[in-house]
Short mmCIF file of N, CA and C and ligand atoms in Angstrom, two decimals:
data_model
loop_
_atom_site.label_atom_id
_atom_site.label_comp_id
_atom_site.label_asym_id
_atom_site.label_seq_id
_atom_site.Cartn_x
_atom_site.Cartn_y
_atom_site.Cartn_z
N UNK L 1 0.84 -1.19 0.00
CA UNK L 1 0.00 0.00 0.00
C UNK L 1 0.88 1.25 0.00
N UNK L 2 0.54 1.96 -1.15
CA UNK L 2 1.20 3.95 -0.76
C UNK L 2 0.25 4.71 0.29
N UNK L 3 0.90 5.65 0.17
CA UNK L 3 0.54 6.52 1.22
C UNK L 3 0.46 8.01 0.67
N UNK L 4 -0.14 8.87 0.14
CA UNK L 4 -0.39 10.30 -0.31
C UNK L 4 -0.35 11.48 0.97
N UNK L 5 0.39 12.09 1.12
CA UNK L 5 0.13 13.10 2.09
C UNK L 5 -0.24 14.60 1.52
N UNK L 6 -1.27 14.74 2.40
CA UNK L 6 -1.49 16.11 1.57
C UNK L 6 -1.54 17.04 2.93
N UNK L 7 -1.46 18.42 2.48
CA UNK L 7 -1.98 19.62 3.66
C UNK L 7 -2.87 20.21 3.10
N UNK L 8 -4.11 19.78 3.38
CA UNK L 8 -5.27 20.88 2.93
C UNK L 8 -5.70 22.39 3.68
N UNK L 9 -6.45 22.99 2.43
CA UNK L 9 -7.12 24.14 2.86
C UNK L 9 -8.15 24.11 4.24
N UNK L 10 -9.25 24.95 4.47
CA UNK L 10 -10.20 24.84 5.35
C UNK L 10 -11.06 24.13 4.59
N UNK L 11 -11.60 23.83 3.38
CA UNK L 11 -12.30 22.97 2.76
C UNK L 11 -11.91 23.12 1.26
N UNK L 12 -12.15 22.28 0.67
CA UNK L 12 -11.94 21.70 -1.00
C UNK L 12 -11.83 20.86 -1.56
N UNK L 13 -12.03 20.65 -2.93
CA UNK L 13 -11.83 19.43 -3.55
C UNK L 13 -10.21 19.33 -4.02
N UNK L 14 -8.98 18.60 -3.87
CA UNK L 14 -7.83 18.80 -4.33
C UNK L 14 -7.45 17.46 -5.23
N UNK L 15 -7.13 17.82 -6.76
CA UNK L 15 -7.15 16.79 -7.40
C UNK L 15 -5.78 15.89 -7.25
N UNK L 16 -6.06 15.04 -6.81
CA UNK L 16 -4.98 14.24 -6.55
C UNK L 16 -4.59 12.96 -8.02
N UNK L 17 -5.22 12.79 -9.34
CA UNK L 17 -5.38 12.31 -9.95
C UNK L 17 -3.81 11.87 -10.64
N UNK L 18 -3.13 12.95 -10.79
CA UNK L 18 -1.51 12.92 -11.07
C UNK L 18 -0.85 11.83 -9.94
N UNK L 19 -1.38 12.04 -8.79
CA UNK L 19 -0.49 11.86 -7.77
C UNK L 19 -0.43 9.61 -8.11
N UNK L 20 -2.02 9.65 -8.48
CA UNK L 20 -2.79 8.55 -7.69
C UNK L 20 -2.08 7.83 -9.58
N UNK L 21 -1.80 8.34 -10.35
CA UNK L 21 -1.53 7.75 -12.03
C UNK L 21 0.17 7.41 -11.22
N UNK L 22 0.55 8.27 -10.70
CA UNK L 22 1.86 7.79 -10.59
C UNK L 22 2.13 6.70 -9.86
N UNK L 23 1.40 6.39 -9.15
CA UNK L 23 1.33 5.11 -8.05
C UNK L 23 1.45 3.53 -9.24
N UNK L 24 0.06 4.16 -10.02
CA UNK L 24 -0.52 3.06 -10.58
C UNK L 24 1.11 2.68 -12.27
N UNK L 25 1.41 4.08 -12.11
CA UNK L 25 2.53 3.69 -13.56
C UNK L 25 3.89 2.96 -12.66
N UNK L 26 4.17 3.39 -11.46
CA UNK L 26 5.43 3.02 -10.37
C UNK L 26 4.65 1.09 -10.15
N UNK L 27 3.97 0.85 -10.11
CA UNK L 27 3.25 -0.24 -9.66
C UNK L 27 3.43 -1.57 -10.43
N UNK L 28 3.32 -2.84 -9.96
CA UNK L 28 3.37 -3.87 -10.99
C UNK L 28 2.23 -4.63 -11.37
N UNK L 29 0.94 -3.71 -11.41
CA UNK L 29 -0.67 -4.34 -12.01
C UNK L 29 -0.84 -4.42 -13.55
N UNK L 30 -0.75 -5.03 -14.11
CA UNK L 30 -1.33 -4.76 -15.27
C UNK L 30 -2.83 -4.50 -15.67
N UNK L 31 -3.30 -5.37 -14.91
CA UNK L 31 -4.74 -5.23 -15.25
C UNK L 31 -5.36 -5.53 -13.68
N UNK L 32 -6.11 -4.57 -13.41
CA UNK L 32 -7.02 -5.06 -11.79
C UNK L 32 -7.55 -3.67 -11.25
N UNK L 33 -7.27 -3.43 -10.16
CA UNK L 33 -8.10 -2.43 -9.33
C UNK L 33 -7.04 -1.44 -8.79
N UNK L 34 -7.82 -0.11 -8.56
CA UNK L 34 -6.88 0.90 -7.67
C UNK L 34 -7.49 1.13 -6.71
N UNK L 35 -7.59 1.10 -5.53
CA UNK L 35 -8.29 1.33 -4.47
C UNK L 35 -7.31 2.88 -3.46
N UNK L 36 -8.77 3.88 -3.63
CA UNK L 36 -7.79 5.01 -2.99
C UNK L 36 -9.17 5.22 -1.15
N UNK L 37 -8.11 5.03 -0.38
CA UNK L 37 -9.31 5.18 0.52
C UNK L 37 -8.60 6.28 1.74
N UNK L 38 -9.73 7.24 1.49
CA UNK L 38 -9.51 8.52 2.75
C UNK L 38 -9.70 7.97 4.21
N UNK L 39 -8.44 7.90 5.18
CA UNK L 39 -8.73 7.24 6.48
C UNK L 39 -9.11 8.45 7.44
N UNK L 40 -9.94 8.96 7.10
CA UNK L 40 -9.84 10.36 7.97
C UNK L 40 -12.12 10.41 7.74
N UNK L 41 -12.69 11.07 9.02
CA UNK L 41 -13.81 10.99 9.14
C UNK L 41 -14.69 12.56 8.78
N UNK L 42 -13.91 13.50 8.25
CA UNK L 42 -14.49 14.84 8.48
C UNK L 42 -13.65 15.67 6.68
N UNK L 43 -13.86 13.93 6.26
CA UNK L 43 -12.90 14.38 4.37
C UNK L 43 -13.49 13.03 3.57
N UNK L 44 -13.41 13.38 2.49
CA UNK L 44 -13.82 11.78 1.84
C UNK L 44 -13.22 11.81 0.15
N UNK L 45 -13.37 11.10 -0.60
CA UNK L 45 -12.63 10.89 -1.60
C UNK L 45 -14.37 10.77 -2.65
N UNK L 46 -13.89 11.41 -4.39
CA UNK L 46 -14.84 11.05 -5.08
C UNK L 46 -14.10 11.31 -6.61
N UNK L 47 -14.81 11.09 -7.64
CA UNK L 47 -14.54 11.49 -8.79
C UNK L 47 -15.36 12.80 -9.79
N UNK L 48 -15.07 13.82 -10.51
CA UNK L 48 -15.71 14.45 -10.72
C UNK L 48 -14.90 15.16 -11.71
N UNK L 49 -15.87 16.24 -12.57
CA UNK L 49 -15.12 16.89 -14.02
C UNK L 49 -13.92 17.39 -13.23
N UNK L 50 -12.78 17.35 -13.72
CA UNK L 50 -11.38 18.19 -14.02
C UNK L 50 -11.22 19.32 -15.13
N UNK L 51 -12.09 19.25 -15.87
CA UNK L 51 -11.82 20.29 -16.53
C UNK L 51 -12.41 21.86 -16.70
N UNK L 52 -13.62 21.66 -15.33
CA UNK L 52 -13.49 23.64 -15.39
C UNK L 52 -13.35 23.14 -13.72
N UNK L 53 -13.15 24.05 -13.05
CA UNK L 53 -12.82 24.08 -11.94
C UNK L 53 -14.14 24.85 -11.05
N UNK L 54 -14.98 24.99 -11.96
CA UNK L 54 -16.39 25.50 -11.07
C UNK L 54 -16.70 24.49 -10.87
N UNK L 55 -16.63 23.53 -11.40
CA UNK L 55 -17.54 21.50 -11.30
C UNK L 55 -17.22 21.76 -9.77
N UNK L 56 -16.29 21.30 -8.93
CA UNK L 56 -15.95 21.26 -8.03
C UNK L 56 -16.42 22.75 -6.79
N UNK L 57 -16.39 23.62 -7.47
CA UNK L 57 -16.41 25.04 -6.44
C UNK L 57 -18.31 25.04 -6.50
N UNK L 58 -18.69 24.69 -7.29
CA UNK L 58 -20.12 24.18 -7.40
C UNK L 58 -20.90 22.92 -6.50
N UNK L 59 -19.78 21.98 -5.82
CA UNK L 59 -19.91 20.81 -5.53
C UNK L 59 -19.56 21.46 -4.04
N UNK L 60 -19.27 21.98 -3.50
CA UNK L 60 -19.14 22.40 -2.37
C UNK L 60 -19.82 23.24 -1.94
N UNK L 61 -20.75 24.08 -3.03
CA UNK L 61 -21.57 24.74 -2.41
C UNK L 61 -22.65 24.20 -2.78
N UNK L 62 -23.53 23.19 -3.37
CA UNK L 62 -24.50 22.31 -3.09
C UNK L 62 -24.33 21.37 -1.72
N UNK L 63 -22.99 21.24 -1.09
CA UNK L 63 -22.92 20.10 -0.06
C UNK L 63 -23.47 21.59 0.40
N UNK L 64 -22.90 22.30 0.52
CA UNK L 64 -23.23 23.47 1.98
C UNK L 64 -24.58 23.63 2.25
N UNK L 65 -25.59 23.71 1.18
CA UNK L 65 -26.94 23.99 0.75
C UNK L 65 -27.22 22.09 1.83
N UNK L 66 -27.06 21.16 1.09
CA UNK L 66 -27.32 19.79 1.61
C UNK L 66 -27.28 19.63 2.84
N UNK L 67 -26.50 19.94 4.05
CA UNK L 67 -25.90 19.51 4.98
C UNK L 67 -26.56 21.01 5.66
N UNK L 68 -27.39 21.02 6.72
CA UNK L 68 -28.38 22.08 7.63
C UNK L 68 -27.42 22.51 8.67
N UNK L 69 -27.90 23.97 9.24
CA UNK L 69 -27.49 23.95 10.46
C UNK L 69 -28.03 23.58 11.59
N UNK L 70 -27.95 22.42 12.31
CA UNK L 70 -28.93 21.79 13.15
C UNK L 70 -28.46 22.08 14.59
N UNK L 71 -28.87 21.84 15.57
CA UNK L 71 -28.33 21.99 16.79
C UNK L 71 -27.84 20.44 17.05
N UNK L 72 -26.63 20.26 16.07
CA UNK L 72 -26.05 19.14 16.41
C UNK L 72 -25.60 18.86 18.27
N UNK L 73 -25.32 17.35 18.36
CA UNK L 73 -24.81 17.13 19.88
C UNK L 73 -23.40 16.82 19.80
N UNK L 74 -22.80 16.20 18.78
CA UNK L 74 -21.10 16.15 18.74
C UNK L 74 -20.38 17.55 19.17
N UNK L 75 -19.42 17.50 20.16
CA UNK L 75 -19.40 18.54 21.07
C UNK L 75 -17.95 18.92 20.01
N UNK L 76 -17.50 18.58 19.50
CA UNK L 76 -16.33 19.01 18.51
C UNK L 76 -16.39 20.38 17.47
N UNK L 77 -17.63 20.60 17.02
CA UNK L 77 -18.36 21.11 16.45
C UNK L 77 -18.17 21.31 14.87
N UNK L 78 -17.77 19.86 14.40
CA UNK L 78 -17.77 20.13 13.09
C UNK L 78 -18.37 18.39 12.54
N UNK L 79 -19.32 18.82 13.02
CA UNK L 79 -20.91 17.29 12.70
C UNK L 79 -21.20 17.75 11.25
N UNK L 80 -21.23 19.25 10.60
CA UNK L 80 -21.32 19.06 9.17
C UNK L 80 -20.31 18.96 8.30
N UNK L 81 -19.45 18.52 8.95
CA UNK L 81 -17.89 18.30 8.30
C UNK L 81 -18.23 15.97 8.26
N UNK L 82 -18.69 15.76 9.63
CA UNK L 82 -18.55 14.41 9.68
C UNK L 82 -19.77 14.35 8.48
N UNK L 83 -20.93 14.87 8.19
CA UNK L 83 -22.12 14.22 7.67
C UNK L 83 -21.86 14.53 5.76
N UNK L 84 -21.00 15.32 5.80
CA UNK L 84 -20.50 15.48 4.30
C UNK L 84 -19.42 14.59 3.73
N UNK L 85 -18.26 13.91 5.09
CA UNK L 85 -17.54 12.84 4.96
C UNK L 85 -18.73 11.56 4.25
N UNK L 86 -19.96 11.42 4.82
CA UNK L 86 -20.90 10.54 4.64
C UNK L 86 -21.11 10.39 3.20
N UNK L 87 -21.91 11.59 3.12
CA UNK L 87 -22.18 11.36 1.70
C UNK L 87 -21.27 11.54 0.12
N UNK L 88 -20.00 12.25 0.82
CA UNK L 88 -19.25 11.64 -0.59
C UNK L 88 -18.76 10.58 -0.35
N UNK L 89 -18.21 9.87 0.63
CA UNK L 89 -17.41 8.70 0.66
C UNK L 89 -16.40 8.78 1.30
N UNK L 90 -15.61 7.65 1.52
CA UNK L 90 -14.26 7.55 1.77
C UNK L 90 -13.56 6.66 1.01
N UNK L 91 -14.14 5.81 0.49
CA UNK L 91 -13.12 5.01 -0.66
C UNK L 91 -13.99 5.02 -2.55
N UNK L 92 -12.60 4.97 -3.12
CA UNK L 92 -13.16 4.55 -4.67
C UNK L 92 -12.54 3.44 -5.38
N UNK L 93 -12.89 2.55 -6.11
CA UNK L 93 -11.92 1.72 -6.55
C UNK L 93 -12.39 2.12 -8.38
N UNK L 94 -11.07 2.11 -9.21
CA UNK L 94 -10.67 2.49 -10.12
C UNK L 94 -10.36 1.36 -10.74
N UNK L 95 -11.01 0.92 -12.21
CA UNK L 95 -10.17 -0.16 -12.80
C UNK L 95 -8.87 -0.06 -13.31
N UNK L 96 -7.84 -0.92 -13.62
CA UNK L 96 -6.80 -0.68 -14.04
C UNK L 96 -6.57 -1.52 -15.56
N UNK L 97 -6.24 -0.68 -16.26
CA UNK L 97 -5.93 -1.44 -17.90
C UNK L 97 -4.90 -1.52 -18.54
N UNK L 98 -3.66 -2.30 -18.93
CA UNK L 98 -2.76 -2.04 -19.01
C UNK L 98 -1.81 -1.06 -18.85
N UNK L 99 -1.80 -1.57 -17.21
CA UNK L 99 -0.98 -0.49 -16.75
C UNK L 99 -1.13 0.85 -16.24
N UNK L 100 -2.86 1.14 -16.57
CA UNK L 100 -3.14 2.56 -16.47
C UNK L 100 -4.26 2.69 -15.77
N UNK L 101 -4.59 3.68 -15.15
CA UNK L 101 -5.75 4.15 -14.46
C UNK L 101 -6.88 4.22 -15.63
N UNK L 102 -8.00 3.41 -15.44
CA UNK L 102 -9.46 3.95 -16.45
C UNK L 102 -10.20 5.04 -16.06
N UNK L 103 -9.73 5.92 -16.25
CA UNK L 103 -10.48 7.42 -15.94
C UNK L 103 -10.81 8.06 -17.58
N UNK L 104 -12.35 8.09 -17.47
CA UNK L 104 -12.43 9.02 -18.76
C UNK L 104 -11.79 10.35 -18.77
N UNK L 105 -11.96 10.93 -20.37
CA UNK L 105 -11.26 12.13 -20.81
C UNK L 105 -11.83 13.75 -19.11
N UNK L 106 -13.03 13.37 -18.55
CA UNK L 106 -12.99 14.24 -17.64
C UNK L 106 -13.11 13.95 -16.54
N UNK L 107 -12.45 13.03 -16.32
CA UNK L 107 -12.30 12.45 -14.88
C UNK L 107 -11.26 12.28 -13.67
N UNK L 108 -11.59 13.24 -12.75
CA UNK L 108 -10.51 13.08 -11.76
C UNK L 108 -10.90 13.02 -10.57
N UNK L 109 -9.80 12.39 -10.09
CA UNK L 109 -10.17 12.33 -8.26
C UNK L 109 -9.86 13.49 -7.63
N UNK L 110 -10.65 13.28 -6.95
CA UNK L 110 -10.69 14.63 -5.46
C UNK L 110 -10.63 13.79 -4.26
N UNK L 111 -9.68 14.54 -3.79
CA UNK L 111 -9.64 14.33 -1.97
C UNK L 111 -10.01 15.17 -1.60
N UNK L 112 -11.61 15.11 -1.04
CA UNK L 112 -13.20 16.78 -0.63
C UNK L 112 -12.29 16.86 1.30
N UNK L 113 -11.62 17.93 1.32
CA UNK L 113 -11.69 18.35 2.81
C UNK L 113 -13.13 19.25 2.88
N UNK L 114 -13.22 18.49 4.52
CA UNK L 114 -14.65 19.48 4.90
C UNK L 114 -14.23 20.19 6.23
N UNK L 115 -13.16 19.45 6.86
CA UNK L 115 -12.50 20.39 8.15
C UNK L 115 -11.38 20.79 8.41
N UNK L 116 -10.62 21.18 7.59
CA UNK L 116 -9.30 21.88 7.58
C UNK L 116 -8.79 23.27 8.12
N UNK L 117 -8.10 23.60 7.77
CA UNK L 117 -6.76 23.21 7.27
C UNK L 117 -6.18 21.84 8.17
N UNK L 118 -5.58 20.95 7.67
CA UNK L 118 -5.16 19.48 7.88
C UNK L 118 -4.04 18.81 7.34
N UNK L 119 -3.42 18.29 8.34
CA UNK L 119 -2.21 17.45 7.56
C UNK L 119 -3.36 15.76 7.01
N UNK L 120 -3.23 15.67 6.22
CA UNK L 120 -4.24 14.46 5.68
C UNK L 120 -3.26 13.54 5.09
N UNK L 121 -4.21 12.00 4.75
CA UNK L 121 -3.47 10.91 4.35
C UNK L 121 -4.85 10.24 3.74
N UNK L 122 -4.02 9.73 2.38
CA UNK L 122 -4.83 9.00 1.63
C UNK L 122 -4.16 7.57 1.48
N UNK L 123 -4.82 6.63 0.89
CA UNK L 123 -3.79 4.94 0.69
C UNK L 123 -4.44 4.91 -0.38
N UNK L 124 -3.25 4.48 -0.76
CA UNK L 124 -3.65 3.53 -2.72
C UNK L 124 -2.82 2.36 -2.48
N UNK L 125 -4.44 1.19 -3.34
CA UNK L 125 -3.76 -0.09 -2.97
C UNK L 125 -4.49 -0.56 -4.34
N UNK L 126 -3.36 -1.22 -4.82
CA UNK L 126 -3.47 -1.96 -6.30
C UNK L 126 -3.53 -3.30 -5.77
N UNK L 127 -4.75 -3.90 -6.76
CA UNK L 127 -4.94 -5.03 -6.79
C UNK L 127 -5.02 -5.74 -7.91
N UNK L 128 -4.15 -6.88 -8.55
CA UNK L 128 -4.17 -7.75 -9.65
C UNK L 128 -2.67 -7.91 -9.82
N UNK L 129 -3.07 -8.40 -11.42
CA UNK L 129 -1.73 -9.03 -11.85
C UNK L 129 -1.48 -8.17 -12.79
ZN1 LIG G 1 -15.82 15.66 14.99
#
């Protein structure tokens, strides 16, 4: 398994897609799975357009709209940081095709911080032959 370290903002989507191709080209899969999974509860991992950068600045302000201000009880006070971890996720698995990540022409991963600024950690774990 790798290990990605990132330092995020107070919230964002940060495309890690370069990071996560280099794993998979350094790697000895030819054909199988990429598994990238966010171990962290208040961030989550997804896929989404790369090519305008509103896709994403758009995607954070529909979570904001999604996710209420409630009189949460988690005394930490960032319960809409944990409930947005929810609904994007924490893991994705990616097929792998000779040698390469299957991501269409607009497809990239994001590692979504929802409570930052953060020293963060992602894992990529290839599976096959
Ligand atoms: Zn918390």
């Amino acid at each position: 398994m790798q290990q990605l370290s990132l330092n995020t903002p107070a919230e964002g989507f940060i495309d890690i897609t370069g990071q996560v191709r280099k794993i998979v080209a350094a790697g000895n899969v030819q054909n199988g799975l990429c598994q990238i999974f966010v171990p962290h509860t208040t961030a989550g991992v997804t896929i989404n357009e790369n090519a305008d950068p509103d896709v994403v600045t758009d995607m954070l302000a529909a979570l904001g709209k999604m996710v209420p201000d409630l009189p949460y009880r988690h005394s930490e006070g960032n319960s809409p940081a944990h409930v947005k971890s929810n609904l994007v996720g924490c893991s994705l698995t990616v097929p792998i095709s000779e040698g390469r990540l299957c991501l269409s022409t607009w497809q990239g991963i994001y590692f979504c911080e929802f409570d930052g600024p953060r020293s963060r950690k992602v894992w990529v774990n290839l599976v096959g032959s």
